[in-house]
Amino acid sequence: QVQLVQSGSELKKPGASVKVSCKASGYTFTRYAMNWVRQAPGQGLEWLGWINTNTGNPTYAQGFTGRFVFSLDTSVSTAYLQIISLKAEDTAVYYCARAEGELSPWGQGTLVTVSS
Amino acid sequence: EIVLTQSPGTLSLSPGERATLSCRASQSVSNNYLAWYQQKPGQAPRLLIYGASSRATGIPDRFSGSGSGTDFTLTISRLEPEDFAVYYCQQYVSSWTFGQGTKVEIK
């Protein structure tokens, strides 16, 4: 079945970097875009952007350029989200989601906690 | 950017009752590129409705979506205990944006 499996929780200090992985299975990875969404504790869903899995071209939502980097390794059907210079307000659950317009399925989420 | 506004923020209902959730867009959502998601505590969102009115695979027929242009509705005909959750609308005409969510809680 179509499935996205994300890497485990991370605890980082402010200023550090983190890289979250999202491994796809059950479909041809390069046929669908991959989106990234975050959810701060107790808050709603916030769209970070998407990456074209065919060309590798990323598109970032407003406010998420510079410190957020999307990348791919198509040889292992995996998408990555790297966050540089982490801040306390980056504490959230980060989701990947396959896009065919609508988003489905979603990964299980990766909790990134930024704390000194 | 298309802004989506959901109402109400919280809906308090009893099992068996009908739930009506609203999603209003700041500009027209062409081609009805509007989806609804359900999220339960500690879980990832799950796609319920796409194209404003098409149910995703495996979604019970008590869930229905309607609307066009700037006004969309998610209806749950008879609430089951497992339906108490947070619901988000999302547009995918111009990038992707989400509404702020409606919580359906047990009265």
Short mmCIF file of C-alpha atoms in Angstrom, two decimals:
data_model
loop_
_atom_site.label_atom_id
_atom_site.label_comp_id
_atom_site.label_asym_id
_atom_site.label_seq_id
_atom_site.Cartn_x
_atom_site.Cartn_y
_atom_site.Cartn_z
CA GLN A 1 0.00 0.00 0.00
CA VAL A 2 1.01 3.62 -0.44
CA GLN A 3 2.89 4.72 2.63
CA LEU A 4 5.12 7.51 3.88
CA VAL A 5 7.38 6.75 6.84
CA GLN A 6 9.18 9.57 8.58
CA SER A 7 12.24 9.61 10.79
CA GLY A 8 11.99 9.75 14.56
CA SER A 9 11.69 12.60 17.04
CA GLU A 10 14.53 15.06 17.42
CA LEU A 11 15.67 17.24 20.30
CA LYS A 12 17.91 20.09 19.24
CA LYS A 13 19.44 23.19 20.75
CA PRO A 14 18.76 26.64 19.32
CA GLY A 15 21.08 27.37 16.41
CA ALA A 16 21.52 23.72 15.46
CA SER A 17 20.20 22.06 12.31
CA VAL A 18 17.92 19.08 11.80
CA LYS A 19 17.11 16.88 8.82
CA VAL A 20 13.82 14.99 8.69
CA SER A 21 13.39 12.14 6.23
CA CYS A 22 10.23 10.86 4.54
CA LYS A 23 10.50 7.49 2.80
CA ALA A 24 7.84 6.62 0.27
CA SER A 25 6.73 3.15 -0.75
CA GLY A 26 3.94 1.56 -2.77
CA TYR A 27 4.03 3.98 -5.72
CA THR A 28 6.38 5.58 -8.24
CA PHE A 29 8.07 8.28 -6.18
CA THR A 30 8.69 10.71 -9.04
CA ARG A 31 5.07 10.81 -10.19
CA TYR A 32 3.78 12.89 -7.30
CA ALA A 33 4.94 16.07 -5.63
CA MET A 34 5.83 15.99 -1.97
CA ASN A 35 4.54 18.63 0.41
CA TRP A 36 5.72 19.58 3.87
CA VAL A 37 3.37 20.80 6.60
CA ARG A 38 4.02 21.66 10.23
CA GLN A 39 1.87 21.84 13.32
CA ALA A 40 3.04 23.71 16.39
CA PRO A 41 1.79 22.40 19.75
CA GLY A 42 -1.96 22.95 20.04
CA GLN A 43 -2.09 24.83 16.74
CA GLY A 44 -3.39 24.26 13.23
CA LEU A 45 -1.72 23.06 10.06
CA GLU A 46 0.80 25.32 8.34
CA TRP A 47 1.96 24.64 4.80
CA LEU A 48 5.74 24.93 4.36
CA GLY A 49 5.99 24.24 0.63
CA TRP A 50 6.55 21.45 -1.83
CA ILE A 51 9.16 19.81 -3.98
CA ASN A 52 8.79 18.53 -7.52
CA THR A 53 10.05 14.95 -7.21
CA ASN A 54 10.71 14.76 -10.94
CA THR A 55 12.93 17.84 -11.26
CA GLY A 56 13.96 18.40 -7.64
CA ASN A 57 12.73 21.99 -7.83
CA PRO A 58 11.48 23.23 -4.43
CA THR A 59 8.85 25.90 -3.77
CA TYR A 60 8.67 27.48 -0.33
CA ALA A 61 5.69 29.14 1.28
CA GLN A 62 6.00 32.75 2.38
CA GLY A 63 8.02 32.95 5.55
CA PHE A 64 9.82 29.67 4.96
CA THR A 65 12.60 30.69 2.63
CA GLY A 66 16.21 30.65 3.74
CA ARG A 67 16.21 28.34 6.76
CA PHE A 68 14.05 25.56 5.31
CA VAL A 69 15.50 23.31 2.63
CA PHE A 70 13.72 20.54 0.73
CA SER A 71 15.73 17.85 -1.02
CA LEU A 72 15.40 14.37 -2.48
CA ASP A 73 17.19 11.09 -2.93
CA THR A 74 15.15 9.46 -5.67
CA SER A 75 17.32 6.32 -5.56
CA VAL A 76 15.73 5.48 -2.22
CA SER A 77 12.38 7.25 -2.77
CA THR A 78 13.03 9.64 0.09
CA ALA A 79 12.32 13.32 0.60
CA TYR A 80 14.09 15.44 3.17
CA LEU A 81 13.33 18.59 5.12
CA GLN A 82 16.32 20.36 6.63
CA ILE A 83 15.88 23.27 9.02
CA ILE A 84 18.92 25.43 9.64
CA SER A 85 19.58 27.72 12.62
CA LEU A 86 16.74 26.29 14.65
CA LYS A 87 14.68 28.57 16.88
CA ALA A 88 12.42 27.71 19.79
CA GLU A 89 9.40 28.60 17.66
CA ASP A 90 10.34 25.82 15.20
CA THR A 91 9.17 23.32 17.82
CA ALA A 92 6.43 21.42 16.02
CA VAL A 93 5.39 18.18 14.39
CA TYR A 94 6.53 18.13 10.78
CA TYR A 95 4.59 16.10 8.22
CA CYS A 96 5.32 15.08 4.67
CA ALA A 97 2.35 14.40 2.41
CA ARG A 98 2.05 13.16 -1.14
CA ALA A 99 0.30 15.65 -3.37
CA GLU A 100 -2.11 15.01 -6.18
CA GLY A 101 -3.66 18.38 -5.59
CA GLU A 102 -5.14 17.07 -2.38
CA LEU A 103 -2.69 15.61 0.15
CA SER A 104 -2.78 11.88 0.71
CA PRO A 105 -1.31 9.96 2.32
CA TRP A 106 0.54 11.73 5.09
CA GLY A 107 3.57 10.57 6.99
CA GLN A 108 3.12 9.84 10.68
CA GLY A 109 4.85 13.09 11.63
CA THR A 110 8.20 13.92 13.20
CA LEU A 111 8.34 15.92 16.41
CA VAL A 112 11.17 18.44 16.42
CA THR A 113 11.78 20.04 19.81
CA VAL A 114 14.09 23.03 20.05
CA SER A 115 15.20 23.73 23.58
CA SER A 116 18.35 24.78 25.38
CA GLU B 1 -2.71 33.96 -1.36
CA ILE B 2 -6.14 32.45 -0.83
CA VAL B 3 -7.15 32.71 2.82
CA LEU B 4 -9.59 30.13 4.15
CA THR B 5 -11.79 30.92 7.13
CA GLN B 6 -13.56 28.08 8.91
CA SER B 7 -16.59 28.38 11.16
CA PRO B 8 -17.48 27.73 13.81
CA GLY B 9 -14.27 27.32 15.76
CA THR B 10 -15.86 24.67 17.93
CA LEU B 11 -19.02 22.64 17.40
CA SER B 12 -20.52 20.88 20.43
CA LEU B 13 -22.85 18.08 19.41
CA SER B 14 -24.08 14.69 20.57
CA PRO B 15 -23.57 11.36 18.80
CA GLY B 16 -26.26 10.87 16.17
CA GLU B 17 -26.61 14.58 15.46
CA ARG B 18 -25.80 16.29 12.17
CA ALA B 19 -22.65 18.42 11.90
CA THR B 20 -22.32 21.25 9.41
CA LEU B 21 -18.88 22.85 9.01
CA SER B 22 -18.21 25.91 6.88
CA CYS B 23 -15.14 27.00 4.93
CA ARG B 24 -15.08 30.39 3.22
CA ALA B 25 -12.35 31.45 0.79
CA SER B 26 -11.06 34.99 0.28
CA GLN B 27 -11.31 34.48 -3.47
CA SER B 28 -12.87 31.93 -5.76
CA VAL B 29 -11.50 28.40 -5.57
CA SER B 30 -11.51 27.46 -9.22
CA ASN B 31 -12.17 23.91 -10.35
CA ASN B 32 -13.42 23.26 -6.81
CA TYR B 33 -9.87 22.46 -5.74
CA LEU B 34 -10.94 22.21 -2.10
CA ALA B 35 -10.25 19.33 0.28
CA TRP B 36 -11.30 18.42 3.81
CA TYR B 37 -9.18 16.56 6.37
CA GLN B 38 -9.89 14.98 9.73
CA GLN B 39 -7.30 14.98 12.49
CA LYS B 40 -7.53 13.10 15.76
CA PRO B 41 -5.21 13.77 18.72
CA GLY B 42 -1.72 12.39 18.17
CA GLN B 43 -2.47 11.39 14.58
CA ALA B 44 -1.65 12.75 11.16
CA PRO B 45 -4.47 14.36 9.18
CA ARG B 46 -6.52 12.07 6.97
CA LEU B 47 -8.05 13.07 3.64
CA LEU B 48 -11.86 12.93 3.68
CA ILE B 49 -13.03 14.93 0.68
CA TYR B 50 -11.32 16.26 -2.44
CA GLY B 51 -12.61 18.27 -5.37
CA ALA B 52 -15.09 19.80 -2.89
CA SER B 53 -17.44 16.81 -2.99
CA SER B 54 -15.63 13.56 -3.81
CA ARG B 55 -15.09 11.16 -0.93
CA ALA B 56 -11.62 9.70 -0.56
CA THR B 57 -11.17 5.94 -0.59
CA GLY B 58 -12.63 4.26 2.48
CA ILE B 59 -14.46 7.31 3.80
CA PRO B 60 -17.98 6.50 5.06
CA ASP B 61 -20.89 8.03 3.17
CA ARG B 62 -22.06 9.94 6.25
CA PHE B 63 -19.35 12.44 5.24
CA SER B 64 -20.28 14.72 2.35
CA GLY B 65 -18.84 17.89 0.88
CA SER B 66 -20.57 20.60 -1.11
CA GLY B 67 -20.13 24.13 -2.36
CA SER B 68 -18.36 26.09 -5.03
CA GLY B 69 -16.70 29.44 -5.61
CA THR B 70 -15.94 30.82 -2.17
CA ASP B 71 -18.31 28.86 0.09
CA PHE B 72 -17.87 25.21 0.98
CA THR B 73 -19.46 22.89 3.51
CA LEU B 74 -18.56 19.58 5.11
CA THR B 75 -21.55 17.70 6.48
CA ILE B 76 -21.47 14.69 8.77
CA SER B 77 -24.99 13.29 8.59
CA ARG B 78 -25.00 11.36 11.88
CA LEU B 79 -22.07 11.72 14.21
CA GLU B 80 -20.39 8.53 15.33
CA PRO B 81 -18.15 8.51 18.44
CA GLU B 82 -15.05 8.27 16.23
CA ASP B 83 -16.00 11.45 14.33
CA PHE B 84 -15.18 13.79 17.20
CA ALA B 85 -12.01 15.41 15.95
CA VAL B 86 -10.63 18.55 14.30
CA TYR B 87 -11.48 19.21 10.67
CA TYR B 88 -9.49 21.34 8.25
CA CYS B 89 -10.31 22.63 4.79
CA GLN B 90 -7.54 23.23 2.30
CA GLN B 91 -7.34 24.77 -1.17
CA TYR B 92 -4.94 23.70 -3.89
CA VAL B 93 -5.67 26.21 -6.63
CA SER B 94 -2.83 28.56 -5.78
CA SER B 95 -0.17 26.71 -3.82
CA TRP B 96 -1.77 25.14 -0.79
CA THR B 97 -3.35 26.84 2.24
CA PHE B 98 -5.35 25.50 5.17
CA GLY B 99 -8.19 26.89 7.19
CA GLN B 100 -7.64 27.24 10.92
CA GLY B 101 -9.76 24.20 11.75
CA THR B 102 -13.09 23.37 13.39
CA LYS B 103 -13.15 21.18 16.47
CA VAL B 104 -16.16 18.88 16.75
CA GLU B 105 -16.53 17.97 20.41
CA ILE B 106 -18.94 15.85 22.39
CA LYS B 107 -21.68 17.86 24.03
#
